[in-house]
Coordinates of C-alpha atoms and ligand atoms in Angstrom, one line a residue:
X1 CA -27.2 -66.3 -11.0
X2 CA -29.5 -63.4 -10.0
X3 CA -28.4 -59.9 -11.6
X4 CA -28.8 -57.1 -9.0
X5 CA -29.8 -53.6 -10.2
X6 CA -28.4 -50.5 -8.9
X7 CA -31.4 -48.8 -8.0
X8 CA -32.1 -44.9 -7.1
X9 CA -35.6 -45.3 -5.7
X10 CA -38.9 -46.6 -6.4
X11 CA -42.5 -44.9 -6.3
X12 CA -45.4 -47.1 -5.6
X13 CA -48.2 -45.3 -7.3
X14 CA -47.2 -43.2 -10.2
X15 CA -49.6 -42.0 -12.6
X16 CA -47.3 -39.7 -15.2
X17 CA -45.0 -42.4 -16.5
X18 CA -47.2 -44.8 -18.8
X19 CA -50.7 -45.8 -18.7
X20 CA -52.8 -46.3 -15.3
X21 CA -51.3 -46.4 -11.9
X22 CA -47.6 -47.5 -12.2
X23 CA -44.9 -49.2 -9.7
X24 CA -42.1 -46.9 -11.0
X25 CA -38.3 -48.2 -10.5
X26 CA -35.9 -45.5 -10.8
X27 CA -32.3 -47.0 -12.0
X28 CA -29.2 -45.4 -10.8
X29 CA -26.7 -44.0 -13.6
X30 CA -27.2 -41.7 -16.8
X31 CA -24.6 -40.8 -19.5
X32 CA -26.7 -37.6 -20.5
X33 CA -26.6 -34.4 -18.5
X34 CA -29.7 -32.5 -19.4
X35 CA -29.7 -28.8 -18.2
X36 CA -33.3 -29.5 -16.8
X37 CA -32.7 -32.8 -15.3
X38 CA -34.9 -33.0 -12.1
X39 CA -33.0 -36.3 -11.1
X40 CA -29.6 -35.2 -11.0
X41 CA -29.0 -37.4 -8.1
X42 CA -29.1 -40.4 -10.4
X43 CA -26.5 -39.5 -12.8
X44 CA -23.5 -41.3 -10.9
X45 CA -23.0 -45.0 -12.3
X46 CA -22.4 -48.0 -10.0
X47 CA -24.1 -46.5 -6.9
X48 CA -27.7 -46.8 -5.5
X49 CA -29.0 -49.4 -3.7
X50 CA -28.4 -53.1 -4.7
X51 CA -31.7 -54.9 -5.2
X52 CA -32.7 -58.1 -6.9
X53 CA -35.5 -58.4 -9.4
X54 CA -37.1 -60.8 -6.8
X55 CA -37.0 -58.6 -4.0
X56 CA -38.6 -55.6 -6.1
X57 CA -41.3 -58.0 -7.7
X58 CA -42.3 -58.9 -4.0
X59 CA -43.0 -55.5 -3.4
X60 CA -44.7 -54.9 -6.9
X61 CA -47.1 -57.5 -6.1
X62 CA -48.5 -55.5 -3.1
X63 CA -49.7 -52.9 -5.6
X64 CA -51.0 -55.3 -8.5
X65 CA -54.8 -54.7 -7.6
X66 CA -54.4 -51.1 -8.2
X67 CA -52.4 -51.7 -11.4
X68 CA -55.0 -54.3 -12.3
X69 CA -58.1 -51.5 -11.8
X70 CA -56.6 -49.1 -13.7
X71 CA -54.9 -50.6 -16.5
X72 CA -51.3 -49.8 -15.2
X73 CA -48.1 -51.7 -14.5
X74 CA -44.6 -51.4 -13.9
X75 CA -42.2 -48.5 -15.4
X76 CA -38.5 -48.7 -15.1
X77 CA -37.3 -45.2 -15.3
X78 CA -34.0 -43.6 -14.4
X79 CA -31.4 -42.5 -14.6
X80 CA -30.9 -44.7 -17.9
X81 CA -32.6 -47.8 -17.7
X82 CA -30.9 -49.3 -20.7
X83 CA -27.5 -49.1 -18.6
X84 CA -28.8 -52.1 -16.8
X85 CA -30.5 -54.2 -19.4
X86 CA -29.6 -57.9 -18.0
X87 CA -31.4 -56.7 -14.7
X88 CA -34.5 -55.4 -16.3
X89 CA -34.7 -58.7 -18.5
X90 CA -34.9 -60.6 -15.3
X91 CA -37.3 -58.2 -13.8
X92 CA -39.7 -58.1 -16.5
X93 CA -39.7 -62.0 -16.9
X94 CA -40.8 -62.1 -13.5
X95 CA -43.5 -59.3 -14.2
X96 CA -45.0 -61.0 -17.5
X97 CA -45.1 -64.3 -15.3
X98 CA -47.6 -62.3 -13.3
X99 CA -49.5 -60.7 -16.3
X100 CA -48.2 -57.1 -15.3
X101 CA -47.6 -54.5 -18.0
X102 CA -44.0 -53.4 -18.6
X103 CA -42.8 -50.1 -19.7
X104 CA -39.3 -48.6 -19.9
X105 CA -38.9 -44.9 -19.9
X106 CA -35.5 -44.1 -21.7
X107 CA -33.7 -41.4 -23.4
X108 CA -31.7 -43.8 -25.5
X109 CA -28.5 -42.3 -24.4
X110 CA -26.6 -45.7 -24.5
X111 CA -28.2 -47.1 -27.6
X112 CA -26.0 -48.7 -30.3
X113 CA -26.2 -51.1 -33.1
X114 CA -23.5 -53.1 -31.8
X115 CA -24.3 -56.9 -31.8
X116 CA -23.6 -56.9 -28.0
X117 CA -25.9 -54.3 -27.3
X118 CA -28.7 -55.4 -29.8
X119 CA -28.6 -59.0 -28.5
X120 CA -29.6 -57.9 -25.1
X121 CA -32.0 -55.1 -26.3
X122 CA -33.9 -57.4 -28.4
X123 CA -34.4 -59.9 -25.6
X124 CA -35.7 -57.1 -23.3
X125 CA -38.0 -55.8 -26.0
X126 CA -39.7 -59.5 -25.7
X127 CA -40.8 -58.6 -22.1
X128 CA -41.5 -55.0 -22.8
X129 CA -45.1 -53.8 -23.7
X130 CA -44.1 -50.2 -24.2
X131 CA -41.2 -47.7 -24.2
X132 CA -41.4 -44.0 -23.4
X133 CA -38.8 -42.6 -25.8
X134 CA -37.5 -39.1 -24.5
X135 CA -36.3 -37.0 -27.6
X136 CA -34.7 -33.8 -26.1
X137 CA -33.8 -32.0 -29.0
X138 CA -34.1 -32.7 -32.8
X139 CA -30.9 -30.7 -33.7
X140 CA -27.6 -32.7 -32.7
X141 CA -25.7 -29.7 -32.0
X142 CA -28.3 -28.2 -29.8
X143 CA -28.6 -31.5 -28.1
X144 CA -25.1 -31.7 -27.0
X145 CA -25.7 -28.3 -25.5
X146 CA -28.9 -29.5 -23.8
X147 CA -27.5 -32.9 -22.9
X148 CA -23.8 -33.3 -23.3
X149 CA -24.2 -35.7 -25.9
X150 CA -25.3 -35.8 -29.6
X151 CA -28.6 -37.1 -30.7
X152 CA -27.9 -39.5 -33.9
X153 CA -27.7 -42.6 -31.8
X154 CA -31.1 -41.6 -30.0
X155 CA -32.9 -40.9 -33.3
X156 CA -31.4 -44.3 -34.6
X157 CA -33.0 -46.0 -31.8
X158 CA -36.4 -44.4 -32.7
X159 CA -36.0 -45.9 -36.0
X160 CA -34.9 -49.2 -34.8
X161 CA -38.1 -49.6 -32.6
X162 CA -40.1 -48.5 -35.4
X163 CA -38.8 -51.1 -37.7
X164 CA -39.5 -53.6 -35.1
X165 CA -43.0 -52.3 -34.8
X166 CA -42.5 -52.0 -30.8
X167 CA -45.1 -49.4 -29.3
X168 CA -43.6 -46.1 -28.5
X169 CA -44.8 -42.9 -26.7
X170 CA -42.6 -40.0 -27.6
X171 CA -42.0 -37.6 -24.9
X172 CA -40.6 -34.2 -25.3
X173 CA -39.9 -31.8 -22.6
X174 CA -40.6 -28.3 -24.2
X175 CA -38.2 -25.7 -22.9
X176 CA -38.9 -22.2 -24.1
X177 CA -35.8 -20.8 -26.1
X178 CA -34.2 -24.0 -25.9
X179 CA -36.4 -26.3 -28.0
X180 CA -39.5 -24.6 -28.9
X181 CA -38.7 -22.7 -31.9
X182 CA -40.8 -23.6 -34.8
X183 CA -37.8 -24.7 -36.8
X184 CA -37.1 -27.4 -34.5
X185 CA -40.6 -28.4 -33.9
X186 CA -40.9 -28.7 -37.7
X187 CA -37.9 -30.8 -38.0
X188 CA -38.9 -33.0 -35.1
X189 CA -42.6 -33.5 -36.4
X190 CA -41.2 -34.5 -39.9
X191 CA -39.0 -37.1 -38.2
X192 CA -41.6 -38.4 -36.3
X193 CA -43.7 -38.7 -39.4
X194 CA -41.4 -41.4 -40.7
X195 CA -41.9 -43.7 -37.8
X196 CA -44.6 -46.4 -37.8
X197 CA -44.9 -47.3 -34.3
X198 CA -45.8 -44.1 -32.3
X199 CA -49.1 -44.6 -30.0
X200 CA -48.9 -41.1 -28.4
X201 CA -46.9 -37.9 -28.0
X202 CA -46.5 -36.2 -24.8
X203 CA -45.3 -32.7 -24.8
X204 CA -44.0 -32.2 -20.9
X205 CA -43.8 -28.7 -20.0
X206 CA -40.5 -27.6 -18.5
X207 CA -40.4 -26.8 -14.8
X208 CA -37.9 -25.9 -12.2
X209 CA -38.8 -28.7 -9.8
X210 CA -35.1 -30.3 -9.9
X211 CA -33.4 -26.8 -9.1
X212 CA -33.1 -27.6 -5.3
X213 CA -31.4 -31.2 -6.4
X214 CA -28.8 -29.2 -8.3
X215 CA -28.3 -26.9 -5.5
X216 CA -27.8 -29.6 -2.9
X217 CA -25.2 -31.4 -5.2
X218 CA -23.3 -28.4 -5.6
X219 CA -24.0 -27.7 -9.4
X220 CA -24.9 -24.6 -10.8
X221 CA -28.3 -24.8 -12.5
X222 CA -27.7 -23.9 -16.1
X223 CA -31.5 -22.8 -17.2
X224 CA -32.0 -20.3 -14.4
X225 CA -34.3 -17.5 -15.6
X226 CA -36.2 -19.7 -18.0
X227 CA -40.0 -20.1 -17.3
X228 CA -42.6 -23.0 -18.0
X229 CA -44.4 -22.8 -21.5
X230 CA -47.8 -21.7 -21.5
X231 CA -50.7 -24.1 -22.1
X232 CA -50.7 -22.3 -25.7
X233 CA -47.1 -23.0 -26.4
X234 CA -47.7 -26.7 -25.3
X235 CA -50.8 -27.1 -27.6
X236 CA -48.8 -25.3 -30.6
X237 CA -45.7 -27.8 -30.0
X238 CA -48.0 -30.7 -29.9
X239 CA -49.8 -29.8 -33.2
X240 CA -46.3 -29.3 -34.8
X241 CA -44.8 -32.7 -33.6
X242 CA -47.9 -34.8 -34.6
X243 CA -48.8 -33.2 -38.0
X244 CA -47.1 -35.6 -40.0
X245 CA -47.9 -38.6 -38.1
X246 CA -49.4 -41.7 -39.8
X247 CA -52.1 -42.1 -37.4
X248 CA -53.6 -40.1 -34.7
X249 CA -51.5 -39.6 -31.6
Ligands
SF4_1 S1 -31.8 -38.3 -19.6 FE1 -33.0 -38.2 -17.5 S2 -31.9 -38.7 -15.7 FE2 -30.5 -38.7 -17.6 S3 -29.7 -36.4 -17.5 FE3 -31.4 -36.2 -18.8 S4 -33.2 -36.0 -17.8 FE4 -31.7 -36.4 -16.3

């Protein structure tokens, strides 16, 4: 029986969500409410367009030559992809049958060690080449303020993936005055230093590109007035986050 996905949109030639040129599937639904979210229209669960893995992979195949030439593939992003694991398992099985590299871009906001979740998650990892794991804030209280949820289960997901040896790129949106203080960067660097599977760390400079969506949806934008970090701030954060890592990121 086909498992349909609730899909917000697709992007056919993405270049920032994993290696090479990528077909990006943005899933609908998220448990977090990040103050800088530029996809606030993906939040509501159970909405979006219902699409089957088969129809998506048929579209993906049109772009396979670009993926192959660039070392790219497919990335499922969101929203929060892990809210729709059975759908992604089916999609990724079809991708692997076609030799397509698979990536998930997740904030792990719904990760849990319940047997039910792990059974699905472990099956998904069999068909997943790479996970882009977004860590929003290392301090749980600040994480609640920034996203509406604590971070213990998200850090636990990072540990779980490390124990399984799953390749991961860490992504961290750097927001001046919110998570760019040395105290937090140091703690996050120490945490990343305990992991064995991090292939890359990406600092994503905060930007205000999503403001118009908040306004369109009738929400008050909470980070109004905060500017993007400078190149020097980004470089500094990168050094802090990678200084304890076991292999160069
Ligand atoms: S996890 Fe992603 S989609 Fe969800 S609120 Fe945060 S930035 Fe937006």
